[in-house]
Short mmCIF file of C-alpha atoms and ligand atoms in Angstrom, two decimals:
data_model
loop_
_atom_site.label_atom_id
_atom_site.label_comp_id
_atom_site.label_asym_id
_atom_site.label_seq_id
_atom_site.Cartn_x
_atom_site.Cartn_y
_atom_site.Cartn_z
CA UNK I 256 125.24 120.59 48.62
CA UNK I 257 127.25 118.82 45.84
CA UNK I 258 129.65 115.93 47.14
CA UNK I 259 132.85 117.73 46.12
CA UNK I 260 131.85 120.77 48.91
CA UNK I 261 130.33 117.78 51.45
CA UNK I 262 133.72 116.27 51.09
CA UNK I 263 136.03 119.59 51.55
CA UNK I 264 133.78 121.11 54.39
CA UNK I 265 134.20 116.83 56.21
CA UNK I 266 138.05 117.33 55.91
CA UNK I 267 138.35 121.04 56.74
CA UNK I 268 135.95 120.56 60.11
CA UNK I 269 135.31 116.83 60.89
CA UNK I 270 137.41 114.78 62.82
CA UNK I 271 136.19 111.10 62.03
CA UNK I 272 136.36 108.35 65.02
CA UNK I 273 138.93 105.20 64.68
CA UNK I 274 140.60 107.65 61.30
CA UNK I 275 143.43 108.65 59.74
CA UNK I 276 143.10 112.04 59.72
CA UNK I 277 146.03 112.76 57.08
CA UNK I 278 144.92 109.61 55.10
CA UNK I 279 140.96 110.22 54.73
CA UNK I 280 141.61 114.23 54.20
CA UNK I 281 143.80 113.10 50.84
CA UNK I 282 141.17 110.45 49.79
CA UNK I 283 137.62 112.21 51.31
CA UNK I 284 135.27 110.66 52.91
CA UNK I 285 132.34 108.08 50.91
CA UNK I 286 128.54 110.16 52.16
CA UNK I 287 126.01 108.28 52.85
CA UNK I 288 122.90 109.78 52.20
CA UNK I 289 120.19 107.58 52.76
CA UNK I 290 119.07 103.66 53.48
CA UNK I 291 116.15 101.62 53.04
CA UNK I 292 116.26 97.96 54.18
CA UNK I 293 119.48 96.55 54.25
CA UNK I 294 120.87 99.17 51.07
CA UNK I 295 122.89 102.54 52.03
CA UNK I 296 123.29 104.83 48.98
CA UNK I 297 125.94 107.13 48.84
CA UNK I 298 125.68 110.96 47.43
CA UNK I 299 127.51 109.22 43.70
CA UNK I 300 124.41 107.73 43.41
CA UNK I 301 125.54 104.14 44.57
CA UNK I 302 123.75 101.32 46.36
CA UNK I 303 125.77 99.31 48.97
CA UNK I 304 124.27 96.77 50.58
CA UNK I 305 125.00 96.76 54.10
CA UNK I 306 126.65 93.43 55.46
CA UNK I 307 127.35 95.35 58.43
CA UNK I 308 124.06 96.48 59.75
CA UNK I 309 126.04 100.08 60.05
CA UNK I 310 128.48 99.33 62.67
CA UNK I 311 126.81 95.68 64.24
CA UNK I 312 123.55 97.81 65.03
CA UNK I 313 120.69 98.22 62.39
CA UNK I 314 119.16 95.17 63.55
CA UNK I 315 115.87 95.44 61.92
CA UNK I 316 117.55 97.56 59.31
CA UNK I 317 116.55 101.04 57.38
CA UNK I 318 113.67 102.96 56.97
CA UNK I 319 111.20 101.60 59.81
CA UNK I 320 108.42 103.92 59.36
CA UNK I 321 107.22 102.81 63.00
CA UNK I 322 110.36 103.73 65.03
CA UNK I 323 110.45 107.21 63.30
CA UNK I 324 106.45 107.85 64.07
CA UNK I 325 107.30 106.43 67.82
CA UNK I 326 110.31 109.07 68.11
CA UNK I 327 108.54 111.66 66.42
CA UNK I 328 105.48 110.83 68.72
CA UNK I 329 107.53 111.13 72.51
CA UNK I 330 108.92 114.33 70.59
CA UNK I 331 106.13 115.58 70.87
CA UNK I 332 104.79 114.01 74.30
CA UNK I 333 107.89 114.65 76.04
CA UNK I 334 111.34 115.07 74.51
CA UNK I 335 113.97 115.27 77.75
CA UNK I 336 113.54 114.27 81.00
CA UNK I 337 115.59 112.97 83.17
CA UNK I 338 115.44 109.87 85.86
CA UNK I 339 117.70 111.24 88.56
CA UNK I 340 116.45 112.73 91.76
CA UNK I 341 113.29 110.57 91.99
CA UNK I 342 111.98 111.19 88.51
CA UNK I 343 111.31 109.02 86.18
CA UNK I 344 109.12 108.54 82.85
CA UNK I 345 106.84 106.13 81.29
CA UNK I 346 109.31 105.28 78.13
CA UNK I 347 111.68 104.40 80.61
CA UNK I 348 109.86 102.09 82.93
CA UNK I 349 108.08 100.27 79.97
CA UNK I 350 111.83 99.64 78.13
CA UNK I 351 113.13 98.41 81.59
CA UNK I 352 110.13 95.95 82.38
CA UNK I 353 110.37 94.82 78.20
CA UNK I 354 114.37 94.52 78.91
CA UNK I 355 113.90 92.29 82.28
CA UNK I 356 111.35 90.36 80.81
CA UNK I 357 113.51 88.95 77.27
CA UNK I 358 116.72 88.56 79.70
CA UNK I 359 117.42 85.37 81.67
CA UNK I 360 115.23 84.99 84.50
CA UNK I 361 117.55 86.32 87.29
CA UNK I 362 117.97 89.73 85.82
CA UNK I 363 115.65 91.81 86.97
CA UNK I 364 116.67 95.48 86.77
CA UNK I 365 118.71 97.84 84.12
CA UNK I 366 120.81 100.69 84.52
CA UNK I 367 120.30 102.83 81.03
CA UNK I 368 123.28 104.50 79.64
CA UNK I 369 123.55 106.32 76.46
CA UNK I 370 126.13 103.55 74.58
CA UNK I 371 128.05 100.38 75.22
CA UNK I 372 130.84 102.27 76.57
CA UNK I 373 129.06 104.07 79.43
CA UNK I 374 127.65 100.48 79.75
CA UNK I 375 131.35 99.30 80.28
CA UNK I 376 131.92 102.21 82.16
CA UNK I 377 129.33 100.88 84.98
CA UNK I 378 129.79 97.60 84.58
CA UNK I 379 133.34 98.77 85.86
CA UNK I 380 132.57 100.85 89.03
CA UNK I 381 129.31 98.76 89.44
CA UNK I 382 131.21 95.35 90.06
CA UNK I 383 133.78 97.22 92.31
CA UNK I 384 131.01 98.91 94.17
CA UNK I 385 129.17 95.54 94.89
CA UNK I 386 132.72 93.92 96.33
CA UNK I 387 133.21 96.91 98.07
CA UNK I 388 129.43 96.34 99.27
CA UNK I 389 130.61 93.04 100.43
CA UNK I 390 133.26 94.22 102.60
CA UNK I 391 135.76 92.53 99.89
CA UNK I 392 137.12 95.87 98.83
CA UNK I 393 140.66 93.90 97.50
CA UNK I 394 138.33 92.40 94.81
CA UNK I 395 139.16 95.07 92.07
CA UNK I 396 140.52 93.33 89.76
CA UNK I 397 138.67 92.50 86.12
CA UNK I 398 140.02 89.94 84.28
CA UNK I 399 139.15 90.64 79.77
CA UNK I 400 140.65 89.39 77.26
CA UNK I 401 143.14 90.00 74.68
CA UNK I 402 141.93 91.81 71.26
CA UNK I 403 138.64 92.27 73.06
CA UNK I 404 136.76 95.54 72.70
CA UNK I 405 134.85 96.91 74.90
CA UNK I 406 134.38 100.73 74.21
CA UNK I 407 136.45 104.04 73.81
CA UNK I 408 135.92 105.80 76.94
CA UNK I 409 139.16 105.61 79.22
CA UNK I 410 137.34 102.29 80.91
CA UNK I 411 136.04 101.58 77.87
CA UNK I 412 139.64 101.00 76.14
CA UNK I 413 141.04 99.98 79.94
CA UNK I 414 139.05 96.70 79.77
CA UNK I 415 139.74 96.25 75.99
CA UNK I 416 142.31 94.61 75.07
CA UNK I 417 143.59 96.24 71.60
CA UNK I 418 147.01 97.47 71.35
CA UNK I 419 147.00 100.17 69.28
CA UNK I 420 144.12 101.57 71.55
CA UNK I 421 145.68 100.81 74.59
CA UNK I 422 148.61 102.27 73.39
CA UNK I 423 147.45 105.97 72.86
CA UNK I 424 146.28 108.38 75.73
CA UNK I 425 147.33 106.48 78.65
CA UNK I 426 147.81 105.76 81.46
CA UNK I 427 144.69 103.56 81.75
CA UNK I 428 142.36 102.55 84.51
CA UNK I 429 144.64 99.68 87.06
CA UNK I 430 143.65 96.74 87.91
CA UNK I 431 142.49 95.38 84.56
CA UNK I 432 144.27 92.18 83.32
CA UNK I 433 143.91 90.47 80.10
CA UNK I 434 144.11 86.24 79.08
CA UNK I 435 144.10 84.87 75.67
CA UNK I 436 141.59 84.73 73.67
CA UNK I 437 139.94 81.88 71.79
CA UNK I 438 140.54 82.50 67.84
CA UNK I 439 141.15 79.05 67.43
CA UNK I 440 142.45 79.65 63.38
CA UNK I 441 145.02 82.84 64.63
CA UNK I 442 146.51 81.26 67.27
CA UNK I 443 145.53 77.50 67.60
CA UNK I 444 145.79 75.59 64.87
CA UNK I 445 148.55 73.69 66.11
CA UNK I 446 145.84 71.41 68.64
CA UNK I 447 141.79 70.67 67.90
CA UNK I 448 139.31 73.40 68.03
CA UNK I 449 138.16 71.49 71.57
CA UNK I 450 141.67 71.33 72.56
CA UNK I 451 142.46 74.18 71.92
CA UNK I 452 139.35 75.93 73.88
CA UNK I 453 140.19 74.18 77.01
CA UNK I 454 143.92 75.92 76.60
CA UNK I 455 141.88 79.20 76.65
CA UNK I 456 139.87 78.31 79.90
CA UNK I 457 142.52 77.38 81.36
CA UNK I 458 144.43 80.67 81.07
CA UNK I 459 141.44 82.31 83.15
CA UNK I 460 142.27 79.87 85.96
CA UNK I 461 146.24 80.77 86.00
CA UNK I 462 145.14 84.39 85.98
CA UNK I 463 142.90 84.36 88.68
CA UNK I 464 145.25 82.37 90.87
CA UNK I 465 148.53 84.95 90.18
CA UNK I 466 146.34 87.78 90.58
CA UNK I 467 144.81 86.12 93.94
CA UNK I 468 140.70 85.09 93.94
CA UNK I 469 140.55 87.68 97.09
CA UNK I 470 141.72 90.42 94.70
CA UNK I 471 139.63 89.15 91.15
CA UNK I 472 136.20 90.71 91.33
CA UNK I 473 134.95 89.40 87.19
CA UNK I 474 135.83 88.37 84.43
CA UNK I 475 134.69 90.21 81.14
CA UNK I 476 133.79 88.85 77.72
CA UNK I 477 131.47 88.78 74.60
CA UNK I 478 129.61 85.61 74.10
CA UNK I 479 131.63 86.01 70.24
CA UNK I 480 134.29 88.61 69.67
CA UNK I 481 132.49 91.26 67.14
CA UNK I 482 135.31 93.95 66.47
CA UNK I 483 137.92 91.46 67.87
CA UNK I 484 137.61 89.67 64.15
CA UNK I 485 134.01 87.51 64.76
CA UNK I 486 135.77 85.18 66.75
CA UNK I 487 133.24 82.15 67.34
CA UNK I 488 134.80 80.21 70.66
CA UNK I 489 135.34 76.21 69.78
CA UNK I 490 132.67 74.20 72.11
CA UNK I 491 134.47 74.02 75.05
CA UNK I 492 135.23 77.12 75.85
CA UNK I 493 132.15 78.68 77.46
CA UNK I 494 131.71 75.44 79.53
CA UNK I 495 135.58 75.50 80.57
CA UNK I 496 134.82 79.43 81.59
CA UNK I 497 131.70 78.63 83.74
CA UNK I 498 133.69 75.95 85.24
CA UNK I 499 136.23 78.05 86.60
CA UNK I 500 133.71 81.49 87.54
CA UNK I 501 131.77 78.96 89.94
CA UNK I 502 134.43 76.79 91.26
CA UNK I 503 135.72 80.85 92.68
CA UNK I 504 132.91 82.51 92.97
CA UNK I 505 133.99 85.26 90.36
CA UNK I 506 130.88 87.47 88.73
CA UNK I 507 130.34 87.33 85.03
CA UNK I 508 130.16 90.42 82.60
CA UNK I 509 128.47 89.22 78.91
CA UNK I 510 129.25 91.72 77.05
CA UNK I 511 126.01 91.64 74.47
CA UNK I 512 126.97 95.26 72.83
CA UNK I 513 126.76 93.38 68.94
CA UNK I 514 125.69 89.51 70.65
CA UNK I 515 122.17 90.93 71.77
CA UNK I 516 119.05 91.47 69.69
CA UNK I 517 118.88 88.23 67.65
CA UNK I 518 123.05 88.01 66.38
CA UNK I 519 122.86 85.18 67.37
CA UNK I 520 120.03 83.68 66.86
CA UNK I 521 118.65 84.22 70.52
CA UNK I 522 117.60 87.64 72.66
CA UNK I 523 121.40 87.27 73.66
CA UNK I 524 124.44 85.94 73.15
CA UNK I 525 124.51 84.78 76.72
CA UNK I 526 121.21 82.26 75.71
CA UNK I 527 123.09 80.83 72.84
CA UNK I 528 125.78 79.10 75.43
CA UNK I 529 123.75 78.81 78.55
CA UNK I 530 125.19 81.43 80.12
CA UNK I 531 123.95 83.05 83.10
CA UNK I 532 125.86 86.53 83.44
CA UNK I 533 125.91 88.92 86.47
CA UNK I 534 125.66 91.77 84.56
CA UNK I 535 124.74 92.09 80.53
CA UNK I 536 125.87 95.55 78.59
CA UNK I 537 123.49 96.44 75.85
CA UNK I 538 123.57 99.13 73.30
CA UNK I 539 123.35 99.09 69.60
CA UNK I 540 120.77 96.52 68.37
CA UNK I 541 118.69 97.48 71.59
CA UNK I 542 117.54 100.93 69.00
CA UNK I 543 118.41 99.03 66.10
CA UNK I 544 121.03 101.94 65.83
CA UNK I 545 117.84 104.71 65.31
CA UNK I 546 119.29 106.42 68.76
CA UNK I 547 121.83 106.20 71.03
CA UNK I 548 121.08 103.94 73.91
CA UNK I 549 122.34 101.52 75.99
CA UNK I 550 122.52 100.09 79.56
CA UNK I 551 123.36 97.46 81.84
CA UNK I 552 121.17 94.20 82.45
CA UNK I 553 122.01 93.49 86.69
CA UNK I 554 121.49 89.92 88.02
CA UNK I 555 119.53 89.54 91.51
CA UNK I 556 122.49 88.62 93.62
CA UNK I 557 124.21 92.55 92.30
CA UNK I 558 121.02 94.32 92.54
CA UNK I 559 120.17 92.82 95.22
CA UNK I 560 123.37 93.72 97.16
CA UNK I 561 123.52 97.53 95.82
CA UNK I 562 119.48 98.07 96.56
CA UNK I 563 119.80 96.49 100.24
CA UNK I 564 123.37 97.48 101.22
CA UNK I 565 124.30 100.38 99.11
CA UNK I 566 122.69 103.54 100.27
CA UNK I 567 123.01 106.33 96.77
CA UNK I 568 124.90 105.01 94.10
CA UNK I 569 126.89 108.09 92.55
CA UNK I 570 126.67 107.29 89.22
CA UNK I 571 124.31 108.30 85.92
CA UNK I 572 124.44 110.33 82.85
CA UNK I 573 122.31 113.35 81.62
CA UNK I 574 120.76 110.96 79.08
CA UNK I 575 120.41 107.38 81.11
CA UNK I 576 117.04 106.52 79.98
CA UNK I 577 116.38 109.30 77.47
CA UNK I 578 112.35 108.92 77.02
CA UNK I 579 112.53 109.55 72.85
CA UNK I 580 115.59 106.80 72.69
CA UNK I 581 113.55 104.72 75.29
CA UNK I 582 110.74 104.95 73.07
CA UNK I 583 112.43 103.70 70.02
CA UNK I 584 113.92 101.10 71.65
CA UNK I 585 110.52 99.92 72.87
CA UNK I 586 109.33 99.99 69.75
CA UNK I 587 112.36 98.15 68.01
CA UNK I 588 111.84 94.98 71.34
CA UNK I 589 108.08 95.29 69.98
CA UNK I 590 108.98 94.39 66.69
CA UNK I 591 111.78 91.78 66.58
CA UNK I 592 109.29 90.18 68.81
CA UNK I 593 106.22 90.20 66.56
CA UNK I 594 107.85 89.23 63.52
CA UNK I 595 109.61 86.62 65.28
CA UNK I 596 112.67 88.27 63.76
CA UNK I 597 114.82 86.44 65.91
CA UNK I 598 113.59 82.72 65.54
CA UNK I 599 113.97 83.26 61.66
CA UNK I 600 118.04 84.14 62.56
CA UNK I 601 118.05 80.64 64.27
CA UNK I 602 115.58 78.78 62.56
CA UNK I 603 115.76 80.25 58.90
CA UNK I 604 117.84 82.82 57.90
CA UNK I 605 121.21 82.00 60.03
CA UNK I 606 121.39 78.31 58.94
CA UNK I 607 120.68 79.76 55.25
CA UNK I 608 123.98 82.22 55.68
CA UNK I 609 125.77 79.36 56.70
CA UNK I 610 125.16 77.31 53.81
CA UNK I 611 125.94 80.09 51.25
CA UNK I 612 128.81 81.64 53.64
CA UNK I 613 130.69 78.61 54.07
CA UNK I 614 131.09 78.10 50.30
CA UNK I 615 133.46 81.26 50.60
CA UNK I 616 135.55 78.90 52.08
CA UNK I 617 136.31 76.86 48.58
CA UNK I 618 138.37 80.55 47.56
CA UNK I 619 141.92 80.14 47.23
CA UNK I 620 141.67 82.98 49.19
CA UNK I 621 139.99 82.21 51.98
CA UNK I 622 142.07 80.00 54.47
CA UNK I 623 138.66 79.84 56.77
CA UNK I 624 134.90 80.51 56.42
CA UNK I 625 133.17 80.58 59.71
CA UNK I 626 129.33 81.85 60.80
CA UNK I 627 127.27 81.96 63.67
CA UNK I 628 123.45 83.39 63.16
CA UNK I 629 124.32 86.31 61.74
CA UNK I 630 128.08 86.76 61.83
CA UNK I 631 130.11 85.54 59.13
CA UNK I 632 134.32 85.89 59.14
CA UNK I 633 136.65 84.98 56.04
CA UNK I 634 140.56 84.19 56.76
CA UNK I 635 141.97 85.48 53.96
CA UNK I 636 145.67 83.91 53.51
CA UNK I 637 148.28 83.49 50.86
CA UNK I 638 148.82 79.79 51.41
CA UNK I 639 145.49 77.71 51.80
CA UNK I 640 146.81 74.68 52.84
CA UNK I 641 149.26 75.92 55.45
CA UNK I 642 147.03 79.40 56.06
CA UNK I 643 150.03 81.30 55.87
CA UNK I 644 149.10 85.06 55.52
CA UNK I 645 149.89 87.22 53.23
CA UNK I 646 153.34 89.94 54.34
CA UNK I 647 151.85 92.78 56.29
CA UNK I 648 152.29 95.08 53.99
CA UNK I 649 150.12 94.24 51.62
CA UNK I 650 146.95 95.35 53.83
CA UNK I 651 145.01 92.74 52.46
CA UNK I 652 141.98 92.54 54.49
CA UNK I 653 141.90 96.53 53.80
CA UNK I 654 142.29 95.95 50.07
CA UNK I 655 139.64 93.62 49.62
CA UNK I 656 137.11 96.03 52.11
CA UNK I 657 138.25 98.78 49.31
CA UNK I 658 137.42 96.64 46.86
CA UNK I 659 134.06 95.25 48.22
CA UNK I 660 132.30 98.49 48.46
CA UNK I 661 133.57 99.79 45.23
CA UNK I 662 131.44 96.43 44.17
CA UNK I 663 128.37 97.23 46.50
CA UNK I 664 129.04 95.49 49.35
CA UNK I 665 130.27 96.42 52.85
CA UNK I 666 132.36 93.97 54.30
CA UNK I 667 134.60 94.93 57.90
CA UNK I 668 138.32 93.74 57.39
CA UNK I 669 139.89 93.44 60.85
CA UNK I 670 143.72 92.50 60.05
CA UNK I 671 142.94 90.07 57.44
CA UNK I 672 139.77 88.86 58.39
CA UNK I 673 137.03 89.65 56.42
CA UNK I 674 133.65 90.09 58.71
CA UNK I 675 130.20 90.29 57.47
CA UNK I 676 127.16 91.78 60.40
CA UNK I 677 123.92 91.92 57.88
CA UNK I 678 120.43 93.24 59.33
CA UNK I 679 118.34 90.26 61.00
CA UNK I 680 115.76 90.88 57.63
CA UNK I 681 118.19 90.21 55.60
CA UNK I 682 116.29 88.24 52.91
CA UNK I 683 116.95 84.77 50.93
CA UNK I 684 118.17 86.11 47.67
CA UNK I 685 120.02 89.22 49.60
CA UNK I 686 121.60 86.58 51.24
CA UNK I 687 122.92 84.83 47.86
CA UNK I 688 123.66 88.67 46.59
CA UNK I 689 125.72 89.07 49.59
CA UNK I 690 127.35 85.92 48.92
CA UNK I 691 128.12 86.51 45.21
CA UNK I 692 129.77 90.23 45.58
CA UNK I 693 131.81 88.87 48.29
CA UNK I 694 133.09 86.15 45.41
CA UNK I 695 133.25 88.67 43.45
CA UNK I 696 135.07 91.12 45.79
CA UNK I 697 137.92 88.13 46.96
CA UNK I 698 138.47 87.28 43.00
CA UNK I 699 139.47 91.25 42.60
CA UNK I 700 141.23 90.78 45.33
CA UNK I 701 143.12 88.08 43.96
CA UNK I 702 143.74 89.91 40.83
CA UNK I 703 145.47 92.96 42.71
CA UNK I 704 147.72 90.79 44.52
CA UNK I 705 149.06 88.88 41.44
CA UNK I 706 149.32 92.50 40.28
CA UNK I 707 151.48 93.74 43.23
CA UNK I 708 153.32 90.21 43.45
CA UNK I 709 154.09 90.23 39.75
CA UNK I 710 156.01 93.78 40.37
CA UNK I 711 158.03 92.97 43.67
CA UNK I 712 159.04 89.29 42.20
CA UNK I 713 162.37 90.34 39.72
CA UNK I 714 161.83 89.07 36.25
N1 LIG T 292 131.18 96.53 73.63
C1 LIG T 292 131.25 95.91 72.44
C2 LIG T 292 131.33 94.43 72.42
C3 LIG T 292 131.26 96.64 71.26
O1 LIG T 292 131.33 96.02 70.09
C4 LIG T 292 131.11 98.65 72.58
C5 LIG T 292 131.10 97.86 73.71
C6 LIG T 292 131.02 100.12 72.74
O2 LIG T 292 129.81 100.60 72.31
P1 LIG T 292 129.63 102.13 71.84
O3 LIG T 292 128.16 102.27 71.70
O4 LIG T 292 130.17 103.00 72.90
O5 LIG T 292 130.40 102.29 70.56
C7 LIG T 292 131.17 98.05 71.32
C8 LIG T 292 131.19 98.90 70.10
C9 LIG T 292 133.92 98.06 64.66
C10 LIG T 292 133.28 98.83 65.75
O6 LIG T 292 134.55 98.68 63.82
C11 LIG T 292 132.72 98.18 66.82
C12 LIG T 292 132.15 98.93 67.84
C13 LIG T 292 132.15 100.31 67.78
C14 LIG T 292 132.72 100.94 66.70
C15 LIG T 292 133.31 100.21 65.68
O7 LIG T 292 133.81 96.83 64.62
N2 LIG T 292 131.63 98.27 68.92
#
């Protein structure tokens, strides 16, 4: 089908997620047609390399022949069944034993869901059910953070803490609260990094004693804020947090939707900063994005609880577990492990994107250049000394994402921060070609503004 019919038959039937309807139906839509590595090509014939591993998920990037033979394979075998009632398959129970085996030692079991949101979803009733369990039924109350995102569903955007989400299609799921979160260059720069971190913690605590530690039943976060704007916390945040979850006996939810599967350098996020979470949503990198899966990683002292204590949980969905995605994601566990994937983010490959990502920073652009394994952020501002931004209304961080494909690169803007999510293969010299088209993509970007500056300043 030629690309001007893909594009009229996308706006006349297909309503996009997180679009613009009115917007994207004037400009149509970009196709992607295929991928090999870490390269999309669209149906104009263009190749894009992909500095966001698709959306945070194509871990070990395009074109594995050996997850497609392993789906194709269970197709085959067995293509659907489920694991309520009793059942259960052998995709299912190998993922699960592969899963509790990389976690931290005292999670032992996994509820599999079919994304990160049904993750969040149980996470949700599961930490309410165990308090509940524990004749503590006051302790409803989860405690997230601002910005954060944690999925789309009603709990999904409920525990989030984006406005414009939160703001649409309510009323949401009570009970949830939200504390600041710690983007040290957005909102901190008036104290240290380490200062600054504590102020964060310390936010927690004065939440948890307005809303009452009887009534708090967890706290909620991602080891680093993905969609939030690749928020890295300064040092002393996650040991501030910890603090403050023992000293009240309040469970911990790591959210490791994008930190899992090597990000950061580790099998989670959690690992990077010693964390030892109650419960751990997956999703995403656990396929590498091939199929939809996800679940929830549940620490002893939960599973425990809800094995012992809680009689039938009422809870699932038609696809927990689905043996062809279970398969895949075996397959894609088999394989970061075997390469060693993930000690090349820590050991090689992150430290490597560091070195060429932080020379962003010299831009007159770019007010800050930040990375952690494989998560990179730009500030862009109009001042680089005081890292004032630039009015609103410019869009900038949009601009320069327009701009950046049109050059071959995807880059995420969130506000304007640039973000940049590569596949954990990512290469040497793909790293410097990332590097230069993002140069290349901020001096354009530079260009238009002096453009659109030039034509609001009066002669
Ligand atoms: N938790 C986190 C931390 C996420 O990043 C979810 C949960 C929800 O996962 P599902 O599989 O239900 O989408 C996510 C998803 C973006 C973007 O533009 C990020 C996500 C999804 C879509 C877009 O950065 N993250």
């Amino acid at each position: 089908m030629a690309t001007a019919d893909l594009k009229a038959l996308d706006s006349a039937h297909h309503l996009h997620p997180f679009t613009d309807y009115k917007a994207l139906g004037e400009e149509g839509s970009r196709i992607v047609t295929h991928a090999q590595g870490i390269y999309i090509h669209d149906s104009e014939g263009n190749r894009i390399l992909d500095g966001m591993a698709g959306l945070w998920c194509v871990n070990l990037g395009y074109g594995r022949a050996e997850l497609v033979e392993a789906a194709s394979a269970q197709m085959s075998q067995l293509p659907y069944y489920n694991n309520f009632f009793k059942s259960t398959h052998p995709p299912a129970v190998k993922l699960a034993k592969m899963l509790c085996g990389l976690a931290p030692g005292h999670m032992n079991r996994v509820f599999f869901t079919g994304s990160g949101s049904e993750a969040n979803d149980t996470v949700l009733r599961m930490v309410r059910r165990y308090w509940e369990l524990k004749g503590q039924p006051d302790k409803r109350w989860v405690i997230a953070r601002d910005n954060a995102y944690h999925g789309s569903t009603v709990a999904g955007v409920s525990l989030g803490g984006m406005s414009p989400m939160r703001n649409q299609g309510g009323p949401l799921v009570p009970d949830i609260a939200h504390i600041r979160q710690p983007y040290w260059f957005g909102e901190g720069r008036d104290m240290t990094p380490e200062a600054f971190g504590r102020v964060c913690a310390a936010d927690l605590e004065r939440k948890i004693l307005e809303l009452g530690v009887e009534n708090v039943a967890a706290f909620i976060a991602e080891p680093v804020q993905g969609a939030g704007g690749a928020i890295i916390p300064p040092e002393s945040y996650w040991p501030a947090i910890k603090a403050i979850l023992d000293k009240y006996d309040i469970l911990l939810v790591i959210d490791e939707v994008i930190c899992g599967f090597g990000r950061l350098g580790e099998w989670f996020g959690s690992q990077h900063y010693s964390l030892e979470p109650d419960l751990m949503p997956v999703a995403k990198g656990l396929s590498s994005g091939y199929l939809p899966i996800g679940g929830v990683l549940v620490g002893d002292r939960v599973a425990d609880t809800l094995i012992e204590e809680g009689g039938e949980f009422f809870h699932g969905f038609t696809y927990s577990g689905h043996p062809v995605c279970a398969t895949v994601a075996l397959r894609n566990l088999q394989i970061l492990r075997d390469e060693a994937v993930i000690d090349r983010v820590r050991d090689d490959i992150g430290p490597y994107l560091a070195k060429r990502w932080a020379e962003l920073g010299e831009h007159p652009l770019v007010g800050e250049a930040r990375s952690l394994g494989l998560i990179g952020a730009l500030e862009l501002v109009a001042d680089k000394q005081s890292g004032q931004r630039f009015p609103q209304a410019f869009a900038v961080g949009n601009l320069c994402r327009d701009i950046s494909f049109d050059k071959g690169l995807v880059m995420r803007s969130v506000g304007d921060t640039m973000i940049i999510s590569p596949p954990l293969v990512i290469r040497h010299d793909q790293v410097d070609e990332l590097v230069a088209l993002a140069w290349q993509a901020l001096d354009a970007t530079a260009a238009r503004l002096a453009q659109i500056k030039d034509k609001e300043t009066p002669a």
